[in-house]
Short mmCIF file of C-alpha atoms in Angstrom, two decimals:
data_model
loop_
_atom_site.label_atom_id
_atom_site.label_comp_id
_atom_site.label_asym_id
_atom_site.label_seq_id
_atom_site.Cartn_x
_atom_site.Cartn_y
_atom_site.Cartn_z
CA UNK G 20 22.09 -1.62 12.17
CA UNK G 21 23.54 -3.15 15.03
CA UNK G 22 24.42 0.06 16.67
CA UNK G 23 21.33 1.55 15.89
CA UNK G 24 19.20 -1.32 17.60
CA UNK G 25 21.87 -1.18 20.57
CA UNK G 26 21.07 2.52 21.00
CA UNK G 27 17.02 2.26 21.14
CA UNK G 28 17.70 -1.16 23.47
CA UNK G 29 15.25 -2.91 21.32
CA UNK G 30 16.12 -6.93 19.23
CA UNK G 31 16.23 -6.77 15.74
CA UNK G 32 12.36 -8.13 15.17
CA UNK G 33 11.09 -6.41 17.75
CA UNK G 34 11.83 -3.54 15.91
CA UNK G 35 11.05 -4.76 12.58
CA UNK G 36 7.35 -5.73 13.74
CA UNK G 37 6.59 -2.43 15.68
CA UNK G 38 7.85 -0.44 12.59
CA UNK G 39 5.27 -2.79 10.40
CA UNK G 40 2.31 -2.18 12.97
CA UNK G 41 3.53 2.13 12.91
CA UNK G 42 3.74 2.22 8.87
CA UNK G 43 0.02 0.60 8.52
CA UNK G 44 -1.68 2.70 11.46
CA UNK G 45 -0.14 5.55 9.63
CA UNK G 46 -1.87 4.06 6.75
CA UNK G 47 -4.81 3.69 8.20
CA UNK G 48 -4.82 7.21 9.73
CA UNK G 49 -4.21 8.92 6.42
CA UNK G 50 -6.69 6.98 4.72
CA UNK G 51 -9.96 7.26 6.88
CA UNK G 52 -8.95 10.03 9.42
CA UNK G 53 -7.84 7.85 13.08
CA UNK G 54 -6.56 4.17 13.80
CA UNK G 55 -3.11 4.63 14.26
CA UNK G 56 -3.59 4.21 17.92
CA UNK G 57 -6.13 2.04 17.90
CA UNK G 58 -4.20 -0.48 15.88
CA UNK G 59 -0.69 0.57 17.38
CA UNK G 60 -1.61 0.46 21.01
CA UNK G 61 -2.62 -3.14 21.61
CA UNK G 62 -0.37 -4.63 19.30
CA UNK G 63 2.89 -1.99 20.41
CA UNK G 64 1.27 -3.44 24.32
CA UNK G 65 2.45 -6.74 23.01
CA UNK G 66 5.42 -6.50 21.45
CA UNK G 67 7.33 -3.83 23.32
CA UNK G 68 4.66 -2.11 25.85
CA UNK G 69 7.11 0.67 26.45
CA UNK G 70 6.17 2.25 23.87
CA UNK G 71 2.70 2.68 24.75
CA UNK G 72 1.29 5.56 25.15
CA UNK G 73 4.48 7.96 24.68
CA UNK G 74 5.69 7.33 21.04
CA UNK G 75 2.48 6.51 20.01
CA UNK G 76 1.17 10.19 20.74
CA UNK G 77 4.33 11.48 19.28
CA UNK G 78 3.00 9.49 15.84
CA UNK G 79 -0.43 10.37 16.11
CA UNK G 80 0.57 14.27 16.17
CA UNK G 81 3.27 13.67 13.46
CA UNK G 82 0.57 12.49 11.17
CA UNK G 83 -2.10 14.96 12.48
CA UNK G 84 0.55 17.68 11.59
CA UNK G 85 0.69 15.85 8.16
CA UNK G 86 -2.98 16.08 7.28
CA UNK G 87 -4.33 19.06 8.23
CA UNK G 88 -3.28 21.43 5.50
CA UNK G 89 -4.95 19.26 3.04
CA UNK G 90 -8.33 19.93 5.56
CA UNK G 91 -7.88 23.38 7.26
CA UNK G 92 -10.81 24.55 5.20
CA UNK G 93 -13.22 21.79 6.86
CA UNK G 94 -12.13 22.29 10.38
CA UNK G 95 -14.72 23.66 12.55
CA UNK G 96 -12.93 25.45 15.41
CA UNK G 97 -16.31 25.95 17.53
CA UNK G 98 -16.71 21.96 17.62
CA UNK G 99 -12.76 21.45 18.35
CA UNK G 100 -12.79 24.29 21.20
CA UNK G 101 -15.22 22.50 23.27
CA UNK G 102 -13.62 19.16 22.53
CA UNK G 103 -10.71 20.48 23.83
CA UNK G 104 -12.52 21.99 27.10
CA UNK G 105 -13.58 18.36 28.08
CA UNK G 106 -10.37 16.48 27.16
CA UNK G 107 -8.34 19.33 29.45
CA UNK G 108 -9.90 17.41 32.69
CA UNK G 109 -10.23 13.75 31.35
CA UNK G 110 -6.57 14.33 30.49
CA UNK G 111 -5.92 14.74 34.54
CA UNK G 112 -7.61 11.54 34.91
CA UNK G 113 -6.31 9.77 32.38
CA UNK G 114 -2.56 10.79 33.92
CA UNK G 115 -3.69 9.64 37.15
CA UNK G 116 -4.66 6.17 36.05
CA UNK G 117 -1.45 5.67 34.13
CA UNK G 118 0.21 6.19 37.13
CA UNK G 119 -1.48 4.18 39.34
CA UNK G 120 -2.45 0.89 36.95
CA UNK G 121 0.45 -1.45 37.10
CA UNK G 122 1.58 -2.20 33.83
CA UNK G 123 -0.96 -6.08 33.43
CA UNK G 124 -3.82 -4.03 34.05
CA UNK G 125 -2.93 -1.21 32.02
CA UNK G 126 -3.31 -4.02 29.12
CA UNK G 127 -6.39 -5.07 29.91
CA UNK G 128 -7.59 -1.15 30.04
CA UNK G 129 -6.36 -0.46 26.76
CA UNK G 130 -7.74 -4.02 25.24
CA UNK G 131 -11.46 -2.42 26.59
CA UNK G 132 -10.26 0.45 25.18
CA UNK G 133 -9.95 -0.84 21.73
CA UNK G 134 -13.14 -3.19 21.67
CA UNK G 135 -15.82 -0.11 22.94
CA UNK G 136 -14.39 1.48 20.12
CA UNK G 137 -14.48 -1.34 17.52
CA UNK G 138 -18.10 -1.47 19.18
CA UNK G 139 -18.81 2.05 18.88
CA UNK G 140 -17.94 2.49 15.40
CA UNK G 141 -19.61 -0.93 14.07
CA UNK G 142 -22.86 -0.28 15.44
CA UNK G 143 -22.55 3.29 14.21
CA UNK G 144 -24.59 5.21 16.96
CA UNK G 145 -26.26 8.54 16.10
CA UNK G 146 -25.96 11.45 18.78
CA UNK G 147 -26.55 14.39 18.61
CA UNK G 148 -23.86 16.79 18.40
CA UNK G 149 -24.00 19.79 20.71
CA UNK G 150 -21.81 21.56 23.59
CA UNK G 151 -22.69 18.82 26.23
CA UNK G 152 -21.83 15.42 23.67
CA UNK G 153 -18.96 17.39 22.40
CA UNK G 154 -17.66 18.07 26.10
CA UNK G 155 -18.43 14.67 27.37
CA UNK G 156 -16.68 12.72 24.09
CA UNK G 157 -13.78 15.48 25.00
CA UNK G 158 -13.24 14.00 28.90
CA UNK G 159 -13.80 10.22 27.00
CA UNK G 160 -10.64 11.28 24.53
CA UNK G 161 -8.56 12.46 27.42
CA UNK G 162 -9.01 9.69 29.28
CA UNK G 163 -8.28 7.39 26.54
CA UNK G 164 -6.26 9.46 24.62
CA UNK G 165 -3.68 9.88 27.97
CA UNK G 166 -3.95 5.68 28.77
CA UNK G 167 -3.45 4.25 25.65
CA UNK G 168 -3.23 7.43 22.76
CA UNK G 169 -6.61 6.22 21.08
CA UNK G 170 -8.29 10.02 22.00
CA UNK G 171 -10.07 9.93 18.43
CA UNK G 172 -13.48 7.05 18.47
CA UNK G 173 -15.24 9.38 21.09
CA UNK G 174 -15.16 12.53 18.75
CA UNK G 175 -15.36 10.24 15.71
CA UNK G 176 -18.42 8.75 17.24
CA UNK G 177 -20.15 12.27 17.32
CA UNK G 178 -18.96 13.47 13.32
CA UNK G 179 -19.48 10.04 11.53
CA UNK G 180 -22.80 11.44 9.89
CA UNK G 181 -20.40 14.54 8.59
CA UNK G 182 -18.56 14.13 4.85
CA UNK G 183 -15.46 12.22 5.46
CA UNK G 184 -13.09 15.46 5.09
CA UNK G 185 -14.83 17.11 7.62
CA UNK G 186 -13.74 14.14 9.88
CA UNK G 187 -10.31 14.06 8.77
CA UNK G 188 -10.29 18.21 9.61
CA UNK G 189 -11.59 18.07 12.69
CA UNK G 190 -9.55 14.97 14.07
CA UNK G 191 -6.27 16.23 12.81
CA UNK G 192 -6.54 20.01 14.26
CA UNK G 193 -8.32 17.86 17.03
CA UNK G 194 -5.05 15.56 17.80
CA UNK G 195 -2.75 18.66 17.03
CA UNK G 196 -3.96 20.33 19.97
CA UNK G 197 -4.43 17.47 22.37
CA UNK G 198 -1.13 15.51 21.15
CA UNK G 199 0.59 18.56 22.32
CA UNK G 200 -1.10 18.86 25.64
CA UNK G 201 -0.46 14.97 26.66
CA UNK G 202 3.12 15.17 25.58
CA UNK G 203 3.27 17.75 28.53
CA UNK G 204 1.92 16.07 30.75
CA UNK G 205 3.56 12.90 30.20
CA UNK G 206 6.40 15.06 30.74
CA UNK G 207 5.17 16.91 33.79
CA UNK G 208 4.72 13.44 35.25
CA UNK G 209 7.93 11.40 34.08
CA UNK G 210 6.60 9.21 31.53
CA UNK G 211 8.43 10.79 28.64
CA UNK G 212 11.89 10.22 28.55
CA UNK G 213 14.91 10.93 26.06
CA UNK G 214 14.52 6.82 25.02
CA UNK G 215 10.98 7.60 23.72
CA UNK G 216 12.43 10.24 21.25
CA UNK G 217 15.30 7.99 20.02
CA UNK G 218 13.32 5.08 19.16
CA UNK G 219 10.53 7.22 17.67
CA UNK G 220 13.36 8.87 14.96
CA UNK G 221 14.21 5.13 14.32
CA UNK G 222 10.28 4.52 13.22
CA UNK G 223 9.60 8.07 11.72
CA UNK G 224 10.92 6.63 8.07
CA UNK G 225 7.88 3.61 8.74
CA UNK G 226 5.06 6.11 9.40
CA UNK G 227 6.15 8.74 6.60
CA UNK G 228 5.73 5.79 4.11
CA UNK G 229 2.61 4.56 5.55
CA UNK G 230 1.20 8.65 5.38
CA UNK G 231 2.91 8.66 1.93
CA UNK G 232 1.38 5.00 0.38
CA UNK G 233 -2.19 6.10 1.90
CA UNK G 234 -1.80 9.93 0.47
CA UNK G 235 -1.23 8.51 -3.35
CA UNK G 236 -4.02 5.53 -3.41
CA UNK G 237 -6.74 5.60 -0.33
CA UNK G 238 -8.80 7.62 -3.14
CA UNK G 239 -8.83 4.85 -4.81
CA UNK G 240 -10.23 2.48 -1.84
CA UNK G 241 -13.11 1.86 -0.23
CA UNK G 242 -12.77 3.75 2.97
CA UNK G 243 -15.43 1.34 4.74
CA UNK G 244 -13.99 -1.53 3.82
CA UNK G 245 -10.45 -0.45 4.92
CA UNK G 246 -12.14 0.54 8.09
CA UNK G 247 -13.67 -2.62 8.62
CA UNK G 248 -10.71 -4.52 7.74
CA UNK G 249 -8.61 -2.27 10.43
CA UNK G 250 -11.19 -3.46 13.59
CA UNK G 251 -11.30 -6.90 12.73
CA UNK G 252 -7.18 -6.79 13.45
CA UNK G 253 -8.00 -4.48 16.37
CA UNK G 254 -10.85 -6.92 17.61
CA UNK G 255 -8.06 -9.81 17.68
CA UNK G 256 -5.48 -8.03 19.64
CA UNK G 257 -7.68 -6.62 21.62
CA UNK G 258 -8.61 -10.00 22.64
CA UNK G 259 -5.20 -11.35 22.85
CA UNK G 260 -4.43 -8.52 25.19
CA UNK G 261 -6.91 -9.96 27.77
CA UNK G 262 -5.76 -13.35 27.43
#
């Protein structure tokens, strides 16, 4: 074990919390379809910010790659095309800011982050969903999805009216596709390095038992509930984050 922690450069608890925070946003994710960013992201920020938003994206398209043959049928490609139109240029920005933010106020961008989406999904707004809110919540999830890997609340914003399936569908072909493209870019601009991949094989055993636990009982939960539960821990570290 000793070895193993030398090798990722990370302390023994360090590691131990950040696999704890991976397994339940996995959990999380399975269960109601995103939140493995938004819970990873500002409590990863805290306890080891390098891995924000590199092995977090790696996770998030792990799990998407997880889910979507139990939801191919519910995808609907004309809805993730033109999601993926407007995340190609909020993507650019998105690289741009994580470039030029130094690391403090990356924080505090990601703790906004977190809170408009805790906001977002409390207060439950209803738009409607057509080429131009689909675009616009596509630049939204590049932007955030490139910062801080939470690209999901703007597109969950648009389909939370749809059956939950339908959700899970469309936001796991949804991170698929964009997972892939930020990995690139991260790449393309030197944010992704070998060290991201060897501490995210050191996690991967966390996350497949989180996707595992939440496969065999989040039938059996109340998906609102776990929802609720989930922003109430994002609200707080969120908050601690701009403290």
């Amino acid at each position: 074990m000793d070895s193993l922690l030398a090798w990722v450069n990370l302390p023994l608890n360090t590691w131990l919390a950040c696999a704890a925070v991976l397994m339940l946003g996995a959990f999380v994710q399975r269960a109601t379809g995103f939140g493995l960013a938004v819970i990873g992201a500002p409590l990863l920020l805290m306890l080891e910010p390098r891995l924000v938003p590199a092995v977090l994206v790696l996770f998030v398209f792990t799990v998407a790659l997880m889910m979507i043959s139990a939801y191919w049928n519910e995808v609907q490609l004309g809805v993730v095309g033109m999601a993926l139109m407007g995340y190609l240029p909020g993507n650019v920005l998105g690289i741009w800011l994580l470039l030029a933010a130094p690391i403090f106020l990356l924080g505090k961008m990601v703790a906004v982050i977190v809170l408009l989406t805790v906001l977002v999904t409390v207060c439950r707004f209803q738009l409607p969903v057509n080429r131009i809110t689909v675009f616009g919540a596509g630049v939204l999830s590049g932007i955030f999805g490139t910062v801080a890997a939470i690209g999901g609340p703007p597109i969950v914003l648009l389909m939370h009216s749809l059956p939950a399936d339908r959700v899970r569908g469309n936001l796991a072909a949804f991170f698929i596709l964009t997972s892939m493209l930020t990995l690139i870019t991260l790449v393309l601009a030197d944010q992704l390095q070998l060290w991201h991949f060897q501490v995210a094989l050191t996690f991967l055993p966390a996350v497949l038992i989180g996707n595992a636990l939440a496969h065999a009982v989040a039938h059996r939960l109340d998906r609102r509930l776990l929802q609720e539960a989930s922003l109430v821990l994002c609200t707080f570290a969120a908050l601690g984050l701009l403290w």
